[in-house]
mmCIF file of C-alpha atoms and ligand atoms in Angstrom:
data_model
loop_
_atom_site.group_PDB
_atom_site.id
_atom_site.type_symbol
_atom_site.label_atom_id
_atom_site.label_comp_id
_atom_site.label_asym_id
_atom_site.label_seq_id
_atom_site.Cartn_x
_atom_site.Cartn_y
_atom_site.Cartn_z
ATOM 1 C CA UNK A 1 0.000 0.000 0.000
ATOM 2 C CA UNK A 2 1.349 3.417 -0.830
ATOM 3 C CA UNK A 3 1.841 5.680 2.131
ATOM 4 C CA UNK A 4 1.761 9.429 2.457
ATOM 5 C CA UNK A 5 4.465 10.317 4.948
ATOM 6 C CA UNK A 6 4.846 13.595 6.821
ATOM 7 C CA UNK A 7 7.384 14.402 9.491
ATOM 8 C CA UNK A 8 9.094 17.424 10.961
ATOM 9 C CA UNK A 9 12.281 18.257 12.802
ATOM 10 C CA UNK A 10 12.884 21.479 14.697
ATOM 11 C CA UNK A 11 15.724 23.637 13.429
ATOM 12 C CA UNK A 12 17.817 23.624 16.523
ATOM 13 C CA UNK A 13 21.274 23.057 15.074
ATOM 14 C CA UNK A 14 23.524 20.495 16.646
ATOM 15 C CA UNK A 15 21.735 17.436 15.315
ATOM 16 C CA UNK A 16 23.150 14.268 16.827
ATOM 17 C CA UNK A 17 23.287 10.507 16.414
ATOM 18 C CA UNK A 18 19.977 10.178 18.322
ATOM 19 C CA UNK A 19 18.196 12.383 15.783
ATOM 20 C CA UNK A 20 19.824 10.409 12.966
ATOM 21 C CA UNK A 21 18.961 6.921 14.222
ATOM 22 C CA UNK A 22 15.615 7.890 15.811
ATOM 23 C CA UNK A 23 14.312 10.054 12.983
ATOM 24 C CA UNK A 24 16.293 10.989 9.867
ATOM 25 C CA UNK A 25 17.518 7.484 8.973
ATOM 26 C CA UNK A 26 13.887 6.315 8.946
ATOM 27 C CA UNK A 27 12.895 9.267 6.765
ATOM 28 C CA UNK A 28 15.429 8.108 4.187
ATOM 29 C CA UNK A 29 14.324 4.459 4.366
ATOM 30 C CA UNK A 30 10.679 5.490 3.890
ATOM 31 C CA UNK A 31 11.562 7.749 0.980
ATOM 32 C CA UNK A 32 13.395 4.914 -0.724
ATOM 33 C CA UNK A 33 10.353 2.645 -0.708
ATOM 34 C CA UNK A 34 9.154 3.600 -4.163
ATOM 35 C CA UNK A 35 5.420 3.677 -3.542
ATOM 36 C CA UNK A 36 5.681 6.245 -0.708
ATOM 37 C CA UNK A 37 5.213 9.983 -1.084
ATOM 38 C CA UNK A 38 7.146 11.863 1.585
ATOM 39 C CA UNK A 39 7.025 15.409 2.919
ATOM 40 C CA UNK A 40 9.776 16.453 5.347
ATOM 41 C CA UNK A 41 9.502 19.794 7.055
ATOM 42 C CA UNK A 42 11.938 21.930 9.012
ATOM 43 C CA UNK A 43 9.464 23.180 11.592
ATOM 44 C CA UNK A 44 10.656 26.713 12.245
ATOM 45 C CA UNK A 45 7.234 27.885 13.481
ATOM 46 C CA UNK A 46 7.522 25.276 16.221
ATOM 47 C CA UNK A 47 11.005 26.512 17.113
ATOM 48 C CA UNK A 48 9.817 29.998 18.103
ATOM 49 C CA UNK A 49 7.660 28.578 20.890
ATOM 50 C CA UNK A 50 10.921 29.007 22.818
ATOM 51 C CA UNK A 51 12.982 32.190 22.524
ATOM 52 C CA UNK A 52 15.323 32.163 19.519
ATOM 53 C CA UNK A 53 18.098 34.451 18.354
ATOM 54 C CA UNK A 54 17.015 35.486 14.819
ATOM 55 C CA UNK A 55 20.502 35.144 13.330
ATOM 56 C CA UNK A 56 21.089 31.725 14.829
ATOM 57 C CA UNK A 57 17.615 30.545 13.822
ATOM 58 C CA UNK A 58 18.305 31.305 10.176
ATOM 59 C CA UNK A 59 21.504 29.251 10.260
ATOM 60 C CA UNK A 60 19.832 26.429 12.171
ATOM 61 C CA UNK A 61 17.135 26.149 9.490
ATOM 62 C CA UNK A 62 19.886 25.704 6.889
ATOM 63 C CA UNK A 63 21.832 23.316 9.088
ATOM 64 C CA UNK A 64 18.864 21.023 9.639
ATOM 65 C CA UNK A 65 18.100 21.124 5.917
ATOM 66 C CA UNK A 66 21.748 20.288 5.162
ATOM 67 C CA UNK A 67 21.515 17.343 7.578
ATOM 68 C CA UNK A 68 18.397 16.068 5.767
ATOM 69 C CA UNK A 69 20.087 16.335 2.373
ATOM 70 C CA UNK A 70 23.395 14.869 3.538
ATOM 71 C CA UNK A 71 21.660 11.888 5.112
ATOM 72 C CA UNK A 72 20.051 11.008 1.797
ATOM 73 C CA UNK A 73 16.743 12.855 1.672
ATOM 74 C CA UNK A 74 16.463 13.714 -1.992
ATOM 75 C CA UNK A 75 14.509 16.811 -3.087
ATOM 76 C CA UNK A 76 13.679 15.026 -6.340
ATOM 77 C CA UNK A 77 11.914 12.269 -4.433
ATOM 78 C CA UNK A 78 10.594 14.037 -1.311
ATOM 79 C CA UNK A 79 9.237 17.486 -0.606
ATOM 80 C CA UNK A 80 11.664 19.340 1.714
ATOM 81 C CA UNK A 81 10.749 22.803 2.961
ATOM 82 C CA UNK A 82 10.579 25.006 6.006
ATOM 83 C CA UNK A 83 7.220 25.559 7.625
ATOM 84 C CA UNK A 84 7.183 29.371 7.751
ATOM 85 C CA UNK A 85 7.294 29.550 3.933
ATOM 86 C CA UNK A 86 3.846 27.928 3.728
ATOM 87 C CA UNK A 87 1.186 30.155 5.355
ATOM 88 C CA UNK A 88 -1.428 27.380 5.305
ATOM 89 C CA UNK A 89 0.213 25.816 8.386
ATOM 90 C CA UNK A 90 -0.535 28.843 10.553
ATOM 91 C CA UNK A 91 -3.975 29.322 9.027
ATOM 92 C CA UNK A 92 -4.951 25.665 9.404
ATOM 93 C CA UNK A 93 -3.636 25.693 12.930
ATOM 94 C CA UNK A 94 -6.033 28.510 13.922
ATOM 95 C CA UNK A 95 -9.042 26.632 12.605
ATOM 96 C CA UNK A 96 -8.013 23.319 14.190
ATOM 97 C CA UNK A 97 -7.422 25.195 17.453
ATOM 98 C CA UNK A 98 -11.155 25.853 17.478
ATOM 99 C CA UNK A 99 -11.784 22.093 17.190
ATOM 100 C CA UNK A 100 -9.297 20.936 19.842
ATOM 101 C CA UNK A 101 -10.451 21.083 23.485
ATOM 102 C CA UNK A 102 -8.587 22.642 26.415
ATOM 103 C CA UNK A 103 -8.844 19.383 28.302
ATOM 104 C CA UNK A 104 -6.963 17.568 25.547
ATOM 105 C CA UNK A 105 -4.094 20.052 25.585
ATOM 106 C CA UNK A 106 -3.950 20.063 29.375
ATOM 107 C CA UNK A 107 -2.900 16.427 29.249
ATOM 108 C CA UNK A 108 0.194 17.014 27.070
ATOM 109 C CA UNK A 109 3.232 15.946 29.047
ATOM 110 C CA UNK A 110 5.769 17.694 26.793
ATOM 111 C CA UNK A 111 4.240 21.074 27.645
ATOM 112 C CA UNK A 112 4.538 20.297 31.330
ATOM 113 C CA UNK A 113 8.179 19.293 30.905
ATOM 114 C CA UNK A 114 9.149 22.237 28.709
ATOM 115 C CA UNK A 115 7.203 24.853 30.648
ATOM 116 C CA UNK A 116 8.796 23.689 33.873
ATOM 117 C CA UNK A 117 7.780 25.061 37.249
ATOM 118 C CA UNK A 118 6.649 28.485 36.100
ATOM 119 C CA UNK A 119 4.067 27.644 33.468
ATOM 120 C CA UNK A 120 2.481 31.101 33.711
ATOM 121 C CA UNK A 121 5.609 32.394 31.984
ATOM 122 C CA UNK A 122 5.590 29.859 29.127
ATOM 123 C CA UNK A 123 4.534 31.208 25.728
ATOM 124 C CA UNK A 124 0.985 30.538 24.589
ATOM 125 C CA UNK A 125 2.611 29.092 21.461
ATOM 126 C CA UNK A 126 4.297 26.383 23.519
ATOM 127 C CA UNK A 127 0.884 25.401 24.898
ATOM 128 C CA UNK A 128 -0.834 25.200 21.512
ATOM 129 C CA UNK A 129 2.192 23.692 19.723
ATOM 130 C CA UNK A 130 0.497 20.278 19.294
ATOM 131 C CA UNK A 131 -2.309 21.949 17.308
ATOM 132 C CA UNK A 132 0.221 23.341 14.849
ATOM 133 C CA UNK A 133 1.693 19.863 14.598
ATOM 134 C CA UNK A 134 -1.793 18.510 13.819
ATOM 135 C CA UNK A 135 -2.185 21.107 11.052
ATOM 136 C CA UNK A 136 1.204 20.091 9.597
ATOM 137 C CA UNK A 137 0.077 16.504 9.335
ATOM 138 C CA UNK A 138 -3.586 16.906 8.378
ATOM 139 C CA UNK A 139 -3.043 19.467 5.602
ATOM 140 C CA UNK A 140 -1.130 16.856 3.604
ATOM 141 C CA UNK A 141 -3.542 13.935 4.211
ATOM 142 C CA UNK A 142 -0.595 12.098 5.748
ATOM 143 C CA UNK A 143 -1.357 8.448 6.407
ATOM 144 C CA UNK A 144 1.821 7.753 8.397
ATOM 145 C CA UNK A 145 4.013 9.903 10.610
ATOM 146 C CA UNK A 146 7.473 8.658 11.613
ATOM 147 C CA UNK A 147 8.425 10.106 14.992
ATOM 148 C CA UNK A 148 10.266 9.210 18.166
ATOM 149 C CA UNK A 149 8.430 7.773 21.159
ATOM 150 C CA UNK A 150 8.289 11.266 22.754
ATOM 151 C CA UNK A 151 5.898 12.495 20.051
ATOM 152 C CA UNK A 152 3.322 9.725 20.409
ATOM 153 C CA UNK A 153 0.960 11.769 22.571
ATOM 154 C CA UNK A 154 1.003 14.681 20.119
ATOM 155 C CA UNK A 155 0.126 12.322 17.324
ATOM 156 C CA UNK A 156 -2.819 10.967 19.260
ATOM 157 C CA UNK A 157 -4.033 14.535 19.612
ATOM 158 C CA UNK A 158 -3.802 14.962 15.825
ATOM 159 C CA UNK A 159 -5.964 11.868 15.432
ATOM 160 C CA UNK A 160 -8.524 13.202 17.920
ATOM 161 C CA UNK A 161 -8.679 16.550 16.110
ATOM 162 C CA UNK A 162 -9.160 14.883 12.710
ATOM 163 C CA UNK A 163 -11.930 12.643 14.036
ATOM 164 C CA UNK A 164 -13.757 15.483 15.792
ATOM 165 C CA UNK A 165 -13.590 17.697 12.692
ATOM 166 C CA UNK A 166 -14.948 14.903 10.493
ATOM 167 C CA UNK A 167 -17.774 14.225 12.891
ATOM 168 C CA UNK A 168 -18.641 17.864 13.821
ATOM 169 C CA UNK A 169 -19.078 18.797 10.170
ATOM 170 C CA UNK A 170 -20.371 15.429 9.058
ATOM 171 C CA UNK A 171 -17.598 14.918 6.507
ATOM 172 C CA UNK A 172 -16.556 11.296 7.103
ATOM 173 C CA UNK A 173 -12.926 10.603 6.114
ATOM 174 C CA UNK A 174 -12.325 14.188 4.986
ATOM 175 C CA UNK A 175 -9.356 14.626 7.295
ATOM 176 C CA UNK A 176 -7.132 11.562 7.103
ATOM 177 C CA UNK A 177 -6.598 10.053 10.568
ATOM 178 C CA UNK A 178 -2.799 9.510 10.673
ATOM 179 C CA UNK A 179 -0.971 6.479 12.027
ATOM 180 C CA UNK A 180 2.234 6.885 14.022
ATOM 181 C CA UNK A 181 5.322 5.036 12.786
ATOM 182 C CA UNK A 182 7.387 4.527 15.903
ATOM 183 C CA UNK A 183 10.347 2.181 15.767
ATOM 184 C CA UNK A 184 10.141 -0.219 18.645
ATOM 185 C CA UNK A 185 13.842 -0.909 18.657
ATOM 186 C CA UNK A 186 16.456 1.760 19.298
ATOM 187 C CA UNK A 187 13.848 4.508 19.286
ATOM 188 C CA UNK A 188 15.773 6.172 22.116
ATOM 189 C CA UNK A 189 19.511 6.590 21.804
ATOM 190 C CA UNK A 190 20.943 7.378 25.227
ATOM 191 C CA UNK A 191 23.713 9.681 26.427
ATOM 192 C CA UNK A 192 27.224 8.218 26.105
ATOM 193 C CA UNK A 193 27.861 9.314 29.684
ATOM 194 C CA UNK A 194 24.636 8.143 31.339
ATOM 195 C CA UNK A 195 22.588 5.287 29.879
ATOM 196 C CA UNK A 196 19.454 6.437 31.692
ATOM 197 C CA UNK A 197 19.329 9.849 29.977
ATOM 198 C CA UNK A 198 18.383 10.526 26.346
ATOM 199 C CA UNK A 199 21.149 11.704 24.032
ATOM 200 C CA UNK A 200 20.271 15.357 23.748
ATOM 201 C CA UNK A 201 21.548 18.571 22.235
ATOM 202 C CA UNK A 202 20.878 20.331 25.511
ATOM 203 C CA UNK A 203 23.206 18.106 27.581
ATOM 204 C CA UNK A 204 25.990 20.273 29.029
ATOM 205 C CA UNK A 205 28.645 17.683 28.162
ATOM 206 C CA UNK A 206 29.581 17.432 24.485
ATOM 207 C CA UNK A 207 31.057 14.001 25.280
ATOM 208 C CA UNK A 208 27.512 12.739 25.902
ATOM 209 C CA UNK A 209 26.586 12.877 22.214
ATOM 210 C CA UNK A 210 27.939 12.359 18.705
ATOM 211 C CA UNK A 211 27.069 15.422 16.661
ATOM 212 C CA UNK A 212 26.402 14.967 12.963
ATOM 213 C CA UNK A 213 29.159 17.539 12.362
ATOM 214 C CA UNK A 214 31.840 15.833 14.511
ATOM 215 C CA UNK A 215 35.168 14.916 12.893
ATOM 216 C CA UNK A 216 36.444 11.320 12.722
ATOM 217 C CA UNK A 217 38.759 11.960 15.658
ATOM 218 C CA UNK A 218 36.005 13.457 17.770
ATOM 219 C CA UNK A 219 33.771 10.470 17.054
ATOM 220 C CA UNK A 220 36.470 7.918 17.934
ATOM 221 C CA UNK A 221 37.444 9.802 21.038
ATOM 222 C CA UNK A 222 33.864 10.077 22.306
ATOM 223 C CA UNK A 223 33.240 6.371 21.792
ATOM 224 C CA UNK A 224 36.499 5.495 23.509
ATOM 225 C CA UNK A 225 35.418 7.592 26.493
ATOM 226 C CA UNK A 226 31.808 6.329 26.531
ATOM 227 C CA UNK A 227 30.748 4.899 29.876
ATOM 228 C CA UNK A 228 30.649 1.101 30.182
ATOM 229 C CA UNK A 229 31.114 -1.240 33.136
ATOM 230 C CA UNK A 230 33.636 -3.785 34.281
ATOM 231 C CA UNK A 231 31.846 -6.934 33.118
ATOM 232 C CA UNK A 232 32.435 -8.464 29.673
ATOM 233 C CA UNK A 233 29.890 -8.191 26.875
ATOM 234 C CA UNK A 234 27.059 -10.612 27.731
ATOM 235 C CA UNK A 235 25.990 -13.626 25.719
ATOM 236 C CA UNK A 236 22.238 -13.233 26.267
ATOM 237 C CA UNK A 237 19.921 -10.308 25.757
ATOM 238 C CA UNK A 238 18.377 -10.544 29.243
ATOM 239 C CA UNK A 239 21.815 -9.990 30.768
ATOM 240 C CA UNK A 240 21.586 -6.429 29.494
ATOM 241 C CA UNK A 241 19.133 -5.512 32.230
ATOM 242 C CA UNK A 242 20.613 -2.959 34.605
ATOM 243 C CA UNK A 243 23.423 -2.303 32.089
ATOM 244 C CA UNK A 244 21.902 0.627 30.169
ATOM 245 C CA UNK A 245 25.195 1.985 28.808
ATOM 246 C CA UNK A 246 26.149 -1.393 27.354
ATOM 247 C CA UNK A 247 22.696 -1.860 25.870
ATOM 248 C CA UNK A 248 22.913 1.589 24.285
ATOM 249 C CA UNK A 249 26.278 0.970 22.595
ATOM 250 C CA UNK A 250 25.162 -2.443 21.322
ATOM 251 C CA UNK A 251 21.946 -0.776 20.119
ATOM 252 C CA UNK A 252 23.828 1.918 18.204
ATOM 253 C CA UNK A 253 25.950 -0.752 16.541
ATOM 254 C CA UNK A 254 22.919 -2.885 15.626
ATOM 255 C CA UNK A 255 20.956 -0.009 14.272
ATOM 256 C CA UNK A 256 23.738 1.426 12.100
ATOM 257 C CA UNK A 257 24.463 -2.080 10.804
ATOM 258 C CA UNK A 258 20.746 -2.769 10.203
ATOM 259 C CA UNK A 259 20.800 -5.923 12.286
ATOM 260 C CA UNK A 260 19.065 -7.075 15.452
ATOM 261 C CA UNK A 261 20.719 -6.859 18.833
ATOM 262 C CA UNK A 262 20.868 -10.655 19.181
ATOM 263 C CA UNK A 263 23.193 -10.817 16.179
ATOM 264 C CA UNK A 264 25.390 -8.096 17.666
ATOM 265 C CA UNK A 265 25.580 -9.947 20.997
ATOM 266 C CA UNK A 266 26.610 -13.134 19.170
ATOM 267 C CA UNK A 267 29.312 -11.188 17.386
ATOM 268 C CA UNK A 268 30.838 -9.669 20.512
ATOM 269 C CA UNK A 269 29.867 -11.796 23.520
ATOM 270 C CA UNK A 270 32.763 -12.471 25.873
ATOM 271 C CA UNK A 271 34.938 -9.842 24.184
ATOM 272 C CA UNK A 272 36.216 -6.867 26.102
ATOM 273 C CA UNK A 273 34.962 -3.360 25.592
ATOM 274 C CA UNK A 274 38.107 -1.929 24.061
ATOM 275 C CA UNK A 275 37.795 -4.262 21.058
ATOM 276 C CA UNK A 276 34.079 -3.629 20.705
ATOM 277 C CA UNK A 277 34.520 0.131 20.998
ATOM 278 C CA UNK A 278 37.119 0.132 18.263
ATOM 279 C CA UNK A 279 34.787 -1.700 15.867
ATOM 280 C CA UNK A 280 31.894 0.533 16.909
ATOM 281 C CA UNK A 281 33.950 3.702 16.381
ATOM 282 C CA UNK A 282 34.909 2.509 12.885
ATOM 283 C CA UNK A 283 31.258 1.859 12.063
ATOM 284 C CA UNK A 284 30.041 5.210 13.380
ATOM 285 C CA UNK A 285 32.825 6.991 11.467
ATOM 286 C CA UNK A 286 31.930 5.040 8.326
ATOM 287 C CA UNK A 287 28.253 6.054 8.578
ATOM 288 C CA UNK A 288 28.479 9.561 10.016
ATOM 289 C CA UNK A 289 31.654 11.065 8.516
ATOM 290 C CA UNK A 290 30.339 11.207 4.953
ATOM 291 C CA UNK A 291 27.256 12.977 6.332
ATOM 292 C CA UNK A 292 29.269 15.492 8.318
ATOM 293 C CA UNK A 293 31.563 16.229 5.383
ATOM 294 C CA UNK A 294 28.571 16.820 3.160
ATOM 295 C CA UNK A 295 26.852 19.066 5.743
ATOM 296 C CA UNK A 296 29.938 21.254 5.953
ATOM 297 C CA UNK A 297 30.189 21.398 2.150
ATOM 298 C CA UNK A 298 26.509 22.252 1.690
ATOM 299 C CA UNK A 299 26.612 24.986 4.325
ATOM 300 C CA UNK A 300 29.200 26.827 2.254
ATOM 301 C CA UNK A 301 26.528 27.442 -0.358
ATOM 302 C CA UNK A 302 23.606 28.955 1.501
ATOM 303 C CA UNK A 303 21.864 30.077 -1.686
ATOM 304 C CA UNK A 304 21.694 26.481 -2.874
ATOM 305 C CA UNK A 305 20.031 25.360 0.366
ATOM 306 C CA UNK A 306 17.625 28.310 0.296
ATOM 307 C CA UNK A 307 16.644 27.435 -3.263
ATOM 308 C CA UNK A 308 15.885 23.828 -2.331
ATOM 309 C CA UNK A 309 13.660 25.067 0.507
ATOM 310 C CA UNK A 310 11.919 27.558 -1.746
ATOM 311 C CA UNK A 311 11.220 24.956 -4.438
ATOM 312 C CA UNK A 312 9.994 22.513 -1.811
ATOM 313 C CA UNK A 313 7.749 25.181 -0.303
ATOM 314 C CA UNK A 314 6.131 25.828 -3.673
ATOM 315 C CA UNK A 315 5.115 22.177 -3.944
ATOM 316 C CA UNK A 316 4.042 22.041 -0.305
ATOM 317 C CA UNK A 317 2.023 25.226 -0.711
ATOM 318 C CA UNK A 318 0.056 23.758 -3.588
ATOM 319 C CA UNK A 319 -1.101 20.837 -1.454
ATOM 320 C CA UNK A 320 -1.598 22.622 1.840
ATOM 321 C CA UNK A 321 -3.394 25.691 0.514
ATOM 322 C CA UNK A 322 -5.792 23.489 -1.417
ATOM 323 C CA UNK A 323 -6.659 21.589 1.760
ATOM 324 C CA UNK A 324 -7.154 24.808 3.747
ATOM 325 C CA UNK A 325 -9.489 26.058 1.021
ATOM 326 C CA UNK A 326 -11.581 22.900 1.359
ATOM 327 C CA UNK A 327 -11.594 23.220 5.142
ATOM 328 C CA UNK A 328 -12.785 26.829 4.887
ATOM 329 C CA UNK A 329 -15.582 25.823 2.583
ATOM 330 C CA UNK A 330 -16.714 23.088 4.966
ATOM 331 C CA UNK A 331 -16.826 25.422 7.954
ATOM 332 C CA UNK A 332 -18.889 28.000 6.083
ATOM 333 C CA UNK A 333 -16.440 30.730 5.101
HETATM 334 P P1 AMP B 401 14.196 17.050 18.553
HETATM 335 O O1 AMP B 401 15.546 17.482 18.136
HETATM 336 O O2 AMP B 401 14.078 16.686 20.011
HETATM 337 O O3 AMP B 401 13.101 17.956 18.068
HETATM 338 O O4 AMP B 401 13.926 15.657 17.818
HETATM 339 C C1 AMP B 401 13.832 15.496 16.422
HETATM 340 C C2 AMP B 401 13.522 14.041 16.142
HETATM 341 O O5 AMP B 401 14.609 13.196 16.637
HETATM 342 C C3 AMP B 401 12.243 13.529 16.847
HETATM 343 O O6 AMP B 401 11.555 12.637 15.978
HETATM 344 C C4 AMP B 401 12.770 12.814 18.071
HETATM 345 O O7 AMP B 401 11.891 11.802 18.501
HETATM 346 C C5 AMP B 401 14.113 12.242 17.584
HETATM 347 N N1 AMP B 401 15.100 12.138 18.691
HETATM 348 C C6 AMP B 401 15.624 13.137 19.431
HETATM 349 N N2 AMP B 401 16.504 12.684 20.346
HETATM 350 C C7 AMP B 401 16.545 11.327 20.202
HETATM 351 C C8 AMP B 401 17.268 10.259 20.850
HETATM 352 N N3 AMP B 401 18.137 10.485 21.834
HETATM 353 N N4 AMP B 401 17.044 9.008 20.421
HETATM 354 C C9 AMP B 401 16.181 8.760 19.402
HETATM 355 N N5 AMP B 401 15.479 9.710 18.750
HETATM 356 C C10 AMP B 401 15.634 10.986 19.131
HETATM 357 N N1 LIG B 402 6.972 18.157 17.422
HETATM 358 C C1 LIG B 402 8.003 17.430 16.711
HETATM 359 C C2 LIG B 402 9.296 17.374 17.550
HETATM 360 O O1 LIG B 402 9.504 18.193 18.395
HETATM 361 C C3 LIG B 402 8.308 18.087 15.398
HETATM 362 C C4 LIG B 402 7.116 18.156 14.507
HETATM 363 C C5 LIG B 402 6.395 19.266 14.193
HETATM 364 C C6 LIG B 402 6.519 17.082 13.799
HETATM 365 N N2 LIG B 402 5.393 18.978 13.330
HETATM 366 C C7 LIG B 402 5.440 17.647 13.071
HETATM 367 C C8 LIG B 402 6.792 15.722 13.725
HETATM 368 C C9 LIG B 402 4.610 16.846 12.287
HETATM 369 C C10 LIG B 402 5.947 14.935 12.937
HETATM 370 C C11 LIG B 402 4.872 15.496 12.219
HETATM 371 O O2 LIG B 402 10.114 16.510 17.322
#
């Protein structure tokens, strides 16, 4: 069955191995299944829900786009654009905001986490962010949305909004109810310094993550210094319990090699970590270095990146503005 795929990544710069394995690598795999139609969006309207420096934001939009392109997302196969170039997202979001209920938004755990203790001081945008995400998805009739585990709740909200719209206006199946595509395995890559924390761009220690722009030496060095423990690599998967750092490194290896963790354990069981880390470092360098080289090359030609975004936005605009027009007609404008 052919799928219509939509996904978005915030332009925050500093993309890392977690973003690659958890999101971008899947985007590429989905794109390369011929029957799929994919739309990948740099969600800059989402980014301003937190305070941004305008100059840095502009560069981050290009950097995230460069990471998409360097990882294999092909503008001839997929639509790549940044959200703020397509006004239908903001317009659709207003209308869907009148469908969504306060009670639904009040349950969103990401808002609670991001707003922190002083939620009175959080932007209103941060609160209604999941409605904008619903507009992103629903304006393209997306059937499937690849995201990390952390976005599951937002996707459920998109489904609720689509269903309520269809039923309120008696237009069955008008808004496509999207399915999440969440990888069960390796959907969370953990910090190299603490296997209980997600690898994250906001971690104070750069040694906790592999950035997509790291050099070969940086990658090898970070893997060498990654936390492990004193026991050898286990021979059974259930021996990984309570050894989150070991599980994470074996998971990274398995995922980059497109194999299951059992196969990786068979390959390395009984071996010591220095041997495993060397092989892992070689693999990460093999997969990530070409991407980082290409990102750096692409970023030297900003006009080229801007043109790709502009061309993508034209295609996106055609689809999204048509859907908003239909929505407006249904609601009586
Ligand atoms: P973010 O940079 O947090 O907006 O995330 C962009 C995409 O990368 C989302 O689909 C996340 O679910 C995914 N992602 C972020 N961090 C990780 C991680 N440590 N492991 C796996 N996926 C991640
Ligand atoms: N909220 C997502 C994140 O923070 C990004 C996002 C915005 C998105 N719109 C989307 C993801 C639509 C999937 C579909 O990671």
